[in-house]
Coordinates of C-alpha atoms and ligand atoms in Angstrom, one line a residue:
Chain A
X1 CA 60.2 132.0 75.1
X2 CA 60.4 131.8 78.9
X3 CA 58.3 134.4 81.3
X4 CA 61.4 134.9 83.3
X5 CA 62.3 138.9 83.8
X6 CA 64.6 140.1 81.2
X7 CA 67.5 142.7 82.1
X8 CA 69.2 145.8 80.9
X9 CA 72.5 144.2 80.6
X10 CA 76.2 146.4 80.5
X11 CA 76.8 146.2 76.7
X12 CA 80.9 147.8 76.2
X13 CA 83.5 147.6 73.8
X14 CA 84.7 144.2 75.0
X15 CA 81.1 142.8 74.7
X16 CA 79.6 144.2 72.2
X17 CA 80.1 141.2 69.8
X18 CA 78.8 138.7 72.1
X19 CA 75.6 140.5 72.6
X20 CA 75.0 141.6 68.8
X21 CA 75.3 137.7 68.1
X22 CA 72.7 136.6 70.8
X23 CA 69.9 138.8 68.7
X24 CA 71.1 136.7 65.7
X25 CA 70.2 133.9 67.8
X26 CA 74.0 132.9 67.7
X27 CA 76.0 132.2 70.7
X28 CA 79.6 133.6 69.8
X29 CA 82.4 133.5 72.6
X30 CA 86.2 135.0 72.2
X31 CA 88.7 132.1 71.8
X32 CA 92.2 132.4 72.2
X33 CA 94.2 131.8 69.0
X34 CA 97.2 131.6 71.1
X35 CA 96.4 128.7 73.7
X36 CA 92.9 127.6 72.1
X37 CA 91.0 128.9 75.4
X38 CA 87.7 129.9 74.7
X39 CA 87.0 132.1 77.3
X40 CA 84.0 132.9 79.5
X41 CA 83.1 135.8 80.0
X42 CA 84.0 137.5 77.1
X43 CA 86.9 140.1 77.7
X44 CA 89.4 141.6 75.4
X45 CA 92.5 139.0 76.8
X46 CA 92.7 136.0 77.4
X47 CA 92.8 135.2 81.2
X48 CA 94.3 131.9 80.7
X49 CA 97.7 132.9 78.8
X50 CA 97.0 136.8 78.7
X51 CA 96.9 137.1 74.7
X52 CA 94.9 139.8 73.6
X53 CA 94.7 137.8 70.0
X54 CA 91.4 136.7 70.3
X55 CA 88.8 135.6 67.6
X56 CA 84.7 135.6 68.4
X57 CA 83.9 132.4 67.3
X58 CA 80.2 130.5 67.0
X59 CA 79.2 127.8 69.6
X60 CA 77.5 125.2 69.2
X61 CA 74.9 126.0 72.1
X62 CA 74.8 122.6 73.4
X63 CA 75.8 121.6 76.6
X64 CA 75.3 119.7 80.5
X65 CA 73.7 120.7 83.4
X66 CA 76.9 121.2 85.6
X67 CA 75.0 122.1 89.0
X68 CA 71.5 124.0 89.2
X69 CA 69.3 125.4 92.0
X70 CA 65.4 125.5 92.4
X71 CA 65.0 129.1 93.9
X72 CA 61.6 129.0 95.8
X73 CA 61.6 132.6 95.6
X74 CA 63.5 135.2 93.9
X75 CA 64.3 138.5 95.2
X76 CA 62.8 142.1 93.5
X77 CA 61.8 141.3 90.0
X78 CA 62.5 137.6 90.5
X79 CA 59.3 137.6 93.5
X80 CA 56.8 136.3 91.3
X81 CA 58.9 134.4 89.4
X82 CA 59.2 131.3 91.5
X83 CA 60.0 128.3 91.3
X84 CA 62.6 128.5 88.8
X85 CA 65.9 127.2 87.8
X86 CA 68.7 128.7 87.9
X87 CA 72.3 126.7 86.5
X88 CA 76.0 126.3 85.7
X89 CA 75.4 124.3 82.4
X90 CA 78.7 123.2 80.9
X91 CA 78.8 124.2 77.2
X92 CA 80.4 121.7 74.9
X93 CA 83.4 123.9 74.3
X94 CA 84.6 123.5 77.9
X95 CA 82.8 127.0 79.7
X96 CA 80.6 126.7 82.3
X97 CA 78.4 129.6 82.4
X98 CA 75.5 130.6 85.1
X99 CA 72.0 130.8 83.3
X100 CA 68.2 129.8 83.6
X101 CA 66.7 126.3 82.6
X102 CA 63.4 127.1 80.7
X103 CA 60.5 125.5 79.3
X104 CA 60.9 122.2 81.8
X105 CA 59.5 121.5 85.1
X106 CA 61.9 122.4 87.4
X107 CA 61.2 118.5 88.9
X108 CA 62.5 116.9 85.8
X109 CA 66.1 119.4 85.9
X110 CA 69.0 117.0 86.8
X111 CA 72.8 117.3 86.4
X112 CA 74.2 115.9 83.2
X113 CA 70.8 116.8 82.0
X114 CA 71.8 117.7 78.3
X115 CA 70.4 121.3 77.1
X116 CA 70.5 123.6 74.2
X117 CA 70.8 127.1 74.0
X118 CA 67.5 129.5 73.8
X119 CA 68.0 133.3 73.0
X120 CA 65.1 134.6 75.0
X121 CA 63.7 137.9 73.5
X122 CA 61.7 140.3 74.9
X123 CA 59.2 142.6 72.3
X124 CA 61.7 145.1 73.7
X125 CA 64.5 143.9 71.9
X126 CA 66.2 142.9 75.2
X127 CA 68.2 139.1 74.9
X128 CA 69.5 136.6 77.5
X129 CA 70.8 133.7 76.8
X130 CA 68.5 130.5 78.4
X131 CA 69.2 127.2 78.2
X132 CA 66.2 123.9 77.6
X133 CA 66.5 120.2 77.3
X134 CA 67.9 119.1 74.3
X135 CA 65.1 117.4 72.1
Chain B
X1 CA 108.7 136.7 106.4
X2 CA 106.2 134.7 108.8
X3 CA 104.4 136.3 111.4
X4 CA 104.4 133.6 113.7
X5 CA 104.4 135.0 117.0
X6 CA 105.2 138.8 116.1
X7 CA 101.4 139.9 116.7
X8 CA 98.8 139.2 119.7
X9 CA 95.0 140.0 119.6
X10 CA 94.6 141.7 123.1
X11 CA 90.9 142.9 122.5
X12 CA 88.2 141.6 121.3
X13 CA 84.4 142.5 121.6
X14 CA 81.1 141.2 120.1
X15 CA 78.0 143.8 120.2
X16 CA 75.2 142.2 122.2
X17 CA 72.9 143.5 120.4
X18 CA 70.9 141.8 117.5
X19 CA 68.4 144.5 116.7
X20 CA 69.7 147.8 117.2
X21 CA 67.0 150.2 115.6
X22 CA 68.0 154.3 115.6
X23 CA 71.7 153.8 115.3
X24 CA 73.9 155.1 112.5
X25 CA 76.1 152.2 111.2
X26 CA 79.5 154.6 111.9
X27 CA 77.8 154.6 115.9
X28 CA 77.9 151.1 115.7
X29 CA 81.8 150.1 114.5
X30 CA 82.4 153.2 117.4
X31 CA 80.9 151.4 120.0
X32 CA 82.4 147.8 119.3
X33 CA 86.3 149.9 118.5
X34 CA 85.2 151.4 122.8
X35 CA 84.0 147.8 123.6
X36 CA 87.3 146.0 121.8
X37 CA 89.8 148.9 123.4
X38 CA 88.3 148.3 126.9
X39 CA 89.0 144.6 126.6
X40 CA 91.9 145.2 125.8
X41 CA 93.3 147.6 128.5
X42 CA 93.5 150.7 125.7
X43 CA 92.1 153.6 124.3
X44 CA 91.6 155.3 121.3
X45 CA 94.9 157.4 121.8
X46 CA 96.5 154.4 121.5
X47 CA 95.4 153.3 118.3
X48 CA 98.1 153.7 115.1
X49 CA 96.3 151.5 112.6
X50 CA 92.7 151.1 111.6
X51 CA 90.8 148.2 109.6
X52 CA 87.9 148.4 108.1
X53 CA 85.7 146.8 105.0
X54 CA 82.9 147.5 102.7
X55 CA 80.4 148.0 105.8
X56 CA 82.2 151.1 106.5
X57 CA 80.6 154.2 104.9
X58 CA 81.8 156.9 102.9
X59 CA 85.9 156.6 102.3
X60 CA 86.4 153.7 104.2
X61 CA 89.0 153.8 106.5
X62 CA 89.7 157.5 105.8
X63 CA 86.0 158.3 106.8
X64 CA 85.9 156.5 109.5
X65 CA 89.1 157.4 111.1
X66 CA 87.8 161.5 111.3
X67 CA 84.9 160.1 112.6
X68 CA 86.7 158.3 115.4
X69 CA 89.1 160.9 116.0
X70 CA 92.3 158.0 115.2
X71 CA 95.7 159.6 114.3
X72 CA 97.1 157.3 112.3
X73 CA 100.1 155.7 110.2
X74 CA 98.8 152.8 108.8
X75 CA 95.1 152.3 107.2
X76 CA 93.6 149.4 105.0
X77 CA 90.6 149.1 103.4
X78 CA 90.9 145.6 102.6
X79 CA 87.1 143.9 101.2
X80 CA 86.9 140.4 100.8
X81 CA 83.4 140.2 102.2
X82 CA 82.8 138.0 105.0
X83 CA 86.5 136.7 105.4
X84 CA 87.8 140.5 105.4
X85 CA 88.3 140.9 109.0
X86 CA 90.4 137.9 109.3
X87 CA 93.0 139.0 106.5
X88 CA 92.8 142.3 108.5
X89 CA 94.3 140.4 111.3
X90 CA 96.9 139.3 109.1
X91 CA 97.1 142.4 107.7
X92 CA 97.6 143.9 110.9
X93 CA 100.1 141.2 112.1
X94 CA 102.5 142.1 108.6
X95 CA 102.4 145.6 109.3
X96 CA 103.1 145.7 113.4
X97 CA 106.0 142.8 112.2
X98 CA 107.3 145.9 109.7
X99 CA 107.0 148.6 112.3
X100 CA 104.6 150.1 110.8
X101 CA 102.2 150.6 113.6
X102 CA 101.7 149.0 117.0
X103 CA 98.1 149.0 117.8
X104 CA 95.7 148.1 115.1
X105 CA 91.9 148.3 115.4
X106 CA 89.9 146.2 113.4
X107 CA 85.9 146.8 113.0
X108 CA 82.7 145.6 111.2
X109 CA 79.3 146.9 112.5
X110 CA 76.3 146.7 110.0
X111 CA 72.5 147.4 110.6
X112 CA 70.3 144.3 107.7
X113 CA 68.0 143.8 110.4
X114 CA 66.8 147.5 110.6
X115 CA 67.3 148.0 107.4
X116 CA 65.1 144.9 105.8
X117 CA 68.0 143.5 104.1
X118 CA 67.6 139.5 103.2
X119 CA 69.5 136.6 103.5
X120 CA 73.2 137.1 102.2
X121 CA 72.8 141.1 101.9
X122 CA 72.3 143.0 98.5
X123 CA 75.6 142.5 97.2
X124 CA 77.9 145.5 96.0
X125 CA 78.1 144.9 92.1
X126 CA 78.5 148.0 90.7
X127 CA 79.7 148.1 87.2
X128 CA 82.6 144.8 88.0
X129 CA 82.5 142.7 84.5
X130 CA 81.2 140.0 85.7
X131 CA 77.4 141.7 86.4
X132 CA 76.1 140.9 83.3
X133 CA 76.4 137.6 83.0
X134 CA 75.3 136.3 86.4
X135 CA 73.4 139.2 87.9
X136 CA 70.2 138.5 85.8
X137 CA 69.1 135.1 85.7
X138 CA 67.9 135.2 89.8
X139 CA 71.0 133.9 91.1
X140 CA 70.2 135.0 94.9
X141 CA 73.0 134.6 97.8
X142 CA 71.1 131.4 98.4
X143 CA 71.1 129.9 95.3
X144 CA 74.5 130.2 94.8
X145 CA 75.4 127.9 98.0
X146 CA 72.8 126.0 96.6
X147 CA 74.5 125.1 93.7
X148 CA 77.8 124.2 95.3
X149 CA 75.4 121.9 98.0
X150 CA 74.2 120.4 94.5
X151 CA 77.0 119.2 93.2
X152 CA 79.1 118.4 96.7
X153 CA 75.8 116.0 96.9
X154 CA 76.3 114.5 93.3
X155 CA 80.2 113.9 93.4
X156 CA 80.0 112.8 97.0
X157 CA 76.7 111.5 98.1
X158 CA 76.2 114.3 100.9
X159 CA 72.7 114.4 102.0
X160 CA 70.4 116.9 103.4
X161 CA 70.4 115.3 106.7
X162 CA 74.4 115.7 106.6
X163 CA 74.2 119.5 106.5
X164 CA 71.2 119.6 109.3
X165 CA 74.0 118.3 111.7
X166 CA 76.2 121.3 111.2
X167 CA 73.1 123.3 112.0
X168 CA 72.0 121.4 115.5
X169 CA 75.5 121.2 116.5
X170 CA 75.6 125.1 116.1
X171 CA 72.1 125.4 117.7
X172 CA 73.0 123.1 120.7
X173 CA 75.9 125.6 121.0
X174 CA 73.6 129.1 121.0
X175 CA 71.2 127.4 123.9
X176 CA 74.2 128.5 126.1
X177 CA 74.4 132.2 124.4
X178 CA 72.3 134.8 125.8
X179 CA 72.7 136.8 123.3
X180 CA 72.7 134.7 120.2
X181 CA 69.5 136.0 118.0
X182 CA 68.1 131.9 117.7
X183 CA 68.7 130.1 121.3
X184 CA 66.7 127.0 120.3
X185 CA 67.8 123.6 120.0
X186 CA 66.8 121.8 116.6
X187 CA 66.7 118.6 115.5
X188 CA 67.7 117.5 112.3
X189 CA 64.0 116.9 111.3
X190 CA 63.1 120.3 111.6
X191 CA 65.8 121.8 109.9
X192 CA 64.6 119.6 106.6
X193 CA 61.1 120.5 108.0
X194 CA 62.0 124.2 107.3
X195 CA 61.0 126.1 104.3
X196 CA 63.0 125.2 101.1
X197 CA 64.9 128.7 100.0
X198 CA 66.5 127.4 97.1
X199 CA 66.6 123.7 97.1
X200 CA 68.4 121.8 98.4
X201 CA 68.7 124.5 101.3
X202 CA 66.5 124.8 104.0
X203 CA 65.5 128.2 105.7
X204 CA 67.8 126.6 108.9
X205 CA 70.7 125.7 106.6
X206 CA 71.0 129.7 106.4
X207 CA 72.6 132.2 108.8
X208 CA 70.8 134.9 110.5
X209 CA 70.1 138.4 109.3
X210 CA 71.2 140.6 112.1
X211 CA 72.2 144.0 113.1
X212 CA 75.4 144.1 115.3
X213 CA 79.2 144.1 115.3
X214 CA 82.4 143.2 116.7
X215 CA 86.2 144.6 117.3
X216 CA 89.6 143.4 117.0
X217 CA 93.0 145.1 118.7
X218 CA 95.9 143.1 116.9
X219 CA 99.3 144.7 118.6
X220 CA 102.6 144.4 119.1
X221 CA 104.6 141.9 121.1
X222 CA 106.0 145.1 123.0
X223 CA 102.5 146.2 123.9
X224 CA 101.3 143.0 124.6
X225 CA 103.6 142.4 127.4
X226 CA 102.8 145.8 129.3
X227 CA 98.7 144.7 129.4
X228 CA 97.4 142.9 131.9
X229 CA 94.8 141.0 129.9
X230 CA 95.8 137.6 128.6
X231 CA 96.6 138.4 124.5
X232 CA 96.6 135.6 121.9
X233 CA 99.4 135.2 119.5
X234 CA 98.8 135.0 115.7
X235 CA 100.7 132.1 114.6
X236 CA 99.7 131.5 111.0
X237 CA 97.7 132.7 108.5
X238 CA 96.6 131.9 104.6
X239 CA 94.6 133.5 102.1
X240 CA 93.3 132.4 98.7
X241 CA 91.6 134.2 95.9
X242 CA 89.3 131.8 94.1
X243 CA 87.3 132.9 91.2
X244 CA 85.6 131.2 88.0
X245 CA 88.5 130.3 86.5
X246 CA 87.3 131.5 83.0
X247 CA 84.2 129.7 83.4
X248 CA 86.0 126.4 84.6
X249 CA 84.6 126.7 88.3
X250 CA 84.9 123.6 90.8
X251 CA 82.0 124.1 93.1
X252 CA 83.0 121.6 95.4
X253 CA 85.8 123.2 96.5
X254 CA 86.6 126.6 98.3
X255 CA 89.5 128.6 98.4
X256 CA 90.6 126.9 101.6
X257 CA 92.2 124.7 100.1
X258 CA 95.0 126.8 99.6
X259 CA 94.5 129.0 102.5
X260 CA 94.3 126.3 105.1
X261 CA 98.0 124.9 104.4
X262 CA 99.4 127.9 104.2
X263 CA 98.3 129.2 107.4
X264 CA 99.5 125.6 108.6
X265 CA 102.6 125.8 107.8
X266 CA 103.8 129.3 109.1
X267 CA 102.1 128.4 112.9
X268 CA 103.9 124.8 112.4
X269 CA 101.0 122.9 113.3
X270 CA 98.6 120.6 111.8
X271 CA 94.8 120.0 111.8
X272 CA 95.3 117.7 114.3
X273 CA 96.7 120.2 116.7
X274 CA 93.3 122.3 116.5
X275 CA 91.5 121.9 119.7
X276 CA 88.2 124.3 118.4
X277 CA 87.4 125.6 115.1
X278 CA 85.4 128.7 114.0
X279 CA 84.3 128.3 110.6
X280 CA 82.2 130.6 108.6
X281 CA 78.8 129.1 108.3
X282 CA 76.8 131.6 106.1
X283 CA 74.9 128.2 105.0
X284 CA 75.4 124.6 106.1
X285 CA 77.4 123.7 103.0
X286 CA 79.9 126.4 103.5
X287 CA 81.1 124.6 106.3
X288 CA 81.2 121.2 104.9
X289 CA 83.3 122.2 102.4
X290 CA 84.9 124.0 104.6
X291 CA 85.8 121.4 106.8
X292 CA 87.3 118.9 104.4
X293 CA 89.4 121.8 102.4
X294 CA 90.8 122.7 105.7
X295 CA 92.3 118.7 106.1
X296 CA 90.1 118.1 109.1
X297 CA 88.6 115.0 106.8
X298 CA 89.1 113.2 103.5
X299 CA 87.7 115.7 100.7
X300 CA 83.9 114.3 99.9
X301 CA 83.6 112.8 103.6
X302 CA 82.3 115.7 105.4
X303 CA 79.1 114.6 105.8
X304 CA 80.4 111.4 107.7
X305 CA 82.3 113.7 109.6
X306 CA 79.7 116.1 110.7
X307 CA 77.4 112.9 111.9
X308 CA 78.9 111.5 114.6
X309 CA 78.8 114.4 117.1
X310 CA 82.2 115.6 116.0
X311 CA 81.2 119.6 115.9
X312 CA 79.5 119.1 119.3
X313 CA 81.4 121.2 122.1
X314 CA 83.3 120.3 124.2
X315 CA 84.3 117.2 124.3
X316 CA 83.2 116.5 119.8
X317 CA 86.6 115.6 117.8
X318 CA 86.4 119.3 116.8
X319 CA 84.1 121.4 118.3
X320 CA 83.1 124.9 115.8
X321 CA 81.0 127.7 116.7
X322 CA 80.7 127.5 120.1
X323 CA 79.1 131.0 120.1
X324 CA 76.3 129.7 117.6
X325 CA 78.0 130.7 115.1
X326 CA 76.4 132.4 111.9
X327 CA 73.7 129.9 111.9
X328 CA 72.3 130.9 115.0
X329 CA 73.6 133.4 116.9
X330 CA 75.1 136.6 114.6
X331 CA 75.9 137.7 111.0
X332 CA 76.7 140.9 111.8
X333 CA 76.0 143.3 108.6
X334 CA 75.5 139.9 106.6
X335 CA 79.0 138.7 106.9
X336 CA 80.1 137.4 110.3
X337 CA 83.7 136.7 109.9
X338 CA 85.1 138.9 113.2
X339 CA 82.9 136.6 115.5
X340 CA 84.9 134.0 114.0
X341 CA 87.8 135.6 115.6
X342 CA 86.1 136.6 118.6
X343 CA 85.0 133.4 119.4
X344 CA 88.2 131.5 118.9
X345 CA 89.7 134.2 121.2
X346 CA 86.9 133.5 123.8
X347 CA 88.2 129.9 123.5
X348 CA 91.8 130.9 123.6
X349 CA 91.2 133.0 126.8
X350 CA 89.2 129.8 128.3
X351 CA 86.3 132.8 128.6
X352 CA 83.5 130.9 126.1
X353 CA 80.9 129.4 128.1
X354 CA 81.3 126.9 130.5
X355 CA 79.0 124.6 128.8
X356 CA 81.4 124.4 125.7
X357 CA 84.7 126.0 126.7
X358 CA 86.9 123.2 125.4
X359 CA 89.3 122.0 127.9
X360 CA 93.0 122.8 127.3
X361 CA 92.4 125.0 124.1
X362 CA 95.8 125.4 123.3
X363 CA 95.5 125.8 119.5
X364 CA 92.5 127.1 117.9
X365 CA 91.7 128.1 113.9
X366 CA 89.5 130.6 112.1
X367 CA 87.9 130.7 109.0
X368 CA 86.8 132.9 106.4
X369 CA 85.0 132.8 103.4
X370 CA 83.3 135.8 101.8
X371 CA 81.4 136.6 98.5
X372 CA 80.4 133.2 96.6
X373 CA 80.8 129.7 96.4
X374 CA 79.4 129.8 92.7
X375 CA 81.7 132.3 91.8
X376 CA 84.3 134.1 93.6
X377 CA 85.6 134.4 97.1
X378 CA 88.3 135.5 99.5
X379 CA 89.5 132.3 102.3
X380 CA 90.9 133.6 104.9
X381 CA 92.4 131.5 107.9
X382 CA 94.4 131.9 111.1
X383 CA 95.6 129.8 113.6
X384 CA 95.7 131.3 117.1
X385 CA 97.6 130.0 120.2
X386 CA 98.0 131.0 124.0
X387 CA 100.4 133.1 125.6
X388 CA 103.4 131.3 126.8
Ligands
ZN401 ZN1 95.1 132.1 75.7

């Protein structure tokens, strides 16, 4: 989707869900089914009331552009990458979660900007989870 | 238990170096714990406590005590990246207050300059939880401030122009430093003139990349008395860990908010009291934020604050940085929180410059803030006074 750099992320027990359901193109987060937190990033408790009963549950994907940055120019695999975007964008269910905004000039990027999810794939098999404007 | 008053920094030493090519980092924190030590009227005999961070190789403080030759009864490897050595000093002050040591040596030295190390350092992630779900979208050091300048600019109307002031009033400041690394006034046009790292910052809304280091000697009242160098008292101090909040982050604040009124409140003083202020200036915003978390303004009214000349030593409502701070003179190892100290101790001492030594400093507050403003950091602040 994007030509941003893809990553070898830290898959583990506690993430393993979270991960599985981006290469479903499905954004699934813990939530807390003892104080209704859903919690970011995903972790075996919940750091709001310390529950471990947790249930992964699906988001929406939709969300605002909480804050964002135009880097000029990334660092290592980022060099060539610039300018991009990189944002907190608030997901509908309360999180707000760092992340890239693809597929729009950086110019046109604003906060309160509404975006939707993107699982972006690489022929690798390797996901991340970008965000675009909202059509 | 307050430590108000039960702890005095009697040394305190800056490296003056800025480049310091074919020298091990552990050469470094040994020559600013000799330069520190000197100040102070001791020696390394003396020593019973040692402080030290993440810039310290191998074991931390164990490693680096063999290699200094310290015996010792108290150690602590406290990290908190740039606002570590100011909760050393606090650190320090609780254990001297508990008997557990009398002299405590506090040191940061770090070689990014030599090394080819960016803006904001490398970072040490390791394997914390966090890393993979912020490490791989290109969130540089930068961008993160960036962010939090962002949205301080949307909920508040800051401008770019606002942050440029904190940046000439810290340049004015360096002209009188011969040592600082930039010694150039700048105007506010050419700090928006400057390269945009990741907008809205500027290349001079950034801090310097240099080698260097600096020392502490935090000691007892006991010892303090038998020196003849004029110590300052540690009168209060605060500290706040501030993280995402599972994923609920304010960027417009920092964890001073909590750290500032604590520190307040065990020296017994208020903002107004402070005659000069260091605060930690990795990037222009930092301070902003910094400022109004701390009470010196109205949260959101920083930029105001910053305009009218207020930072300007020595006669601005409250003059910061009077070394050049961060901005322009040192970041030591990418995270310049002991020349915060150093600085205010400088002031203290009535030893800064004469060209912004700020008359009758009776009272005088540091500030630290390391790792993030986009995610997580450590505030650190202490209010110093003079010996009575
Ligand atoms: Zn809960």
């Amino acid at each position: 989707m994007s030509f941003l750099p893809l990553a070898d992320v830290e898959i583990n027990n506690e993430t393993q869900p979270f991960w599985d359901a981006l290469h479903n193109n499905t954004l699934l987060l813990p939530h807390c089914t003892s104080c209704t937190s859903v919690v970011w990033y995903p972790r075996a408790h919940c750091p709001v009331c310390f529950s471990t009963e947790l249930q992964w549950e699906e988001m929406s994907g939709r969300g605002t552009i909480y804050s964002y940055s135009i880097v000029a120019k990334g660092n290592g695999r980022w060099k060539e990458s610039g300018p991009y975007v990189v944002a907190y964008v608030e997901l509908a269910e309360g999180p707000r979660i760092l992340t890239n905004i693809v597929g729009v000039a950086p110019s046109e990027v604003h906060i309160n900007m509404p975006v939707h999810a993107v699982f972006d794939t690489g022929d690798d098999g390797r996901v991340l989870l970008r965000f675009t404007a909202a059509s | 238990m307050s430590v108000r008053g039960k702890a005095f920094i009697a040394g305190a030493y800056e490296h003056p170096l800025r480049t310091i090519p074919n020298r091990t980092v552990q050469q470094v924190h040994a020559e600013v714990a000799a330069g520190a030590l000197a100040d102070a009227g001791l020696s390394f005999s003396d020593v019973d406590a040692y402080f030290c961070a993440g810039d310290a190789p191998g074991f931390g403080a164990l490693s680096m005590a063999e290699y200094l030759g310290l015996q010792l009864t108290h150690i602590d490897n406290t990290e908190t990246g740039g606002s570590s050595y100011l909760l050393h000093v606090q650190h320090a002050a609780e254990a001297i207050a508990a008997g557990h040591c009398h002299v405590a040596l506090i040191t940061l030295a770090g070689l990014p300059r030599s090394s080819g190390a960016g803006i904001g350092g490398a970072g040490r992630f390791g394997s914390a939880p966090e890393v993979s779900f912020e490490n791989f979208f290109g969130l540089s050091i930068v961008a993160g401030y960036a962010m939090a300048a962002r949205r301080h600019m949307y909920e508040f109307g800051t401008t770019s122009e606002q942050l440029a002031e904190i940046k000439v009033a810290a340049a004015s400041h360096a002209q009188h430093n011969p040592n600082a690394f930039l010694q150039n006034a700048v105007t506010v046009e050419e700090v928006l003139q400057s390269k945009m790292v990741a907008d809205p910052l500027h290349m001079l809304d950034c801090c310097v990349v240099t080698d260097g280091g600096g020392a502490l000697v935090v000691v007892s009242p006991e010892v303090a008395r038998k020196l003849s160098r004029q110590s300052v008292p540690v009168l209060g101090t605060g500290f706040a860990a501030k993280h995402v909040n599972n994923g609920r982050i304010d960027l417009t604040h920092t964890g001073a908010v909590v750290s500032g009124p604590r520190a307040f409140a065990e020296a017994g003083l208020s903002p107004r009291d402070i005659r000069y202020a260091s605060i930690y200036d990795s990037f222009t915003i930092t301070v902003l934020a910094t400022l109004e978390d701390l009470g010196f303004c109205e949260k959101g009214k920083g930029g105001e604050f910053v305009s009218n000349g207020a930072l300007q030593a020595p006669f601005g409502k409250l003059p910061f940085n009077t070394d050049g701070g961060g901005l322009c003179n040192n970041h030591p190892s990418n995270r310049g929180g002991i020349t915060k100290v150093i600085e205010a101790v400088r002031q203290l001492r009535n030893e800064a410059h004469p060209a912004v030594q700020v008359p009758n400093c009776q009272f005088a507050l540091a500030h630290g803030t390391g790792g993030n403003l986009a995610t997580r950091m450590g505030s650190a602040t202490l209010i110093l006074g003079q010996e009575v």
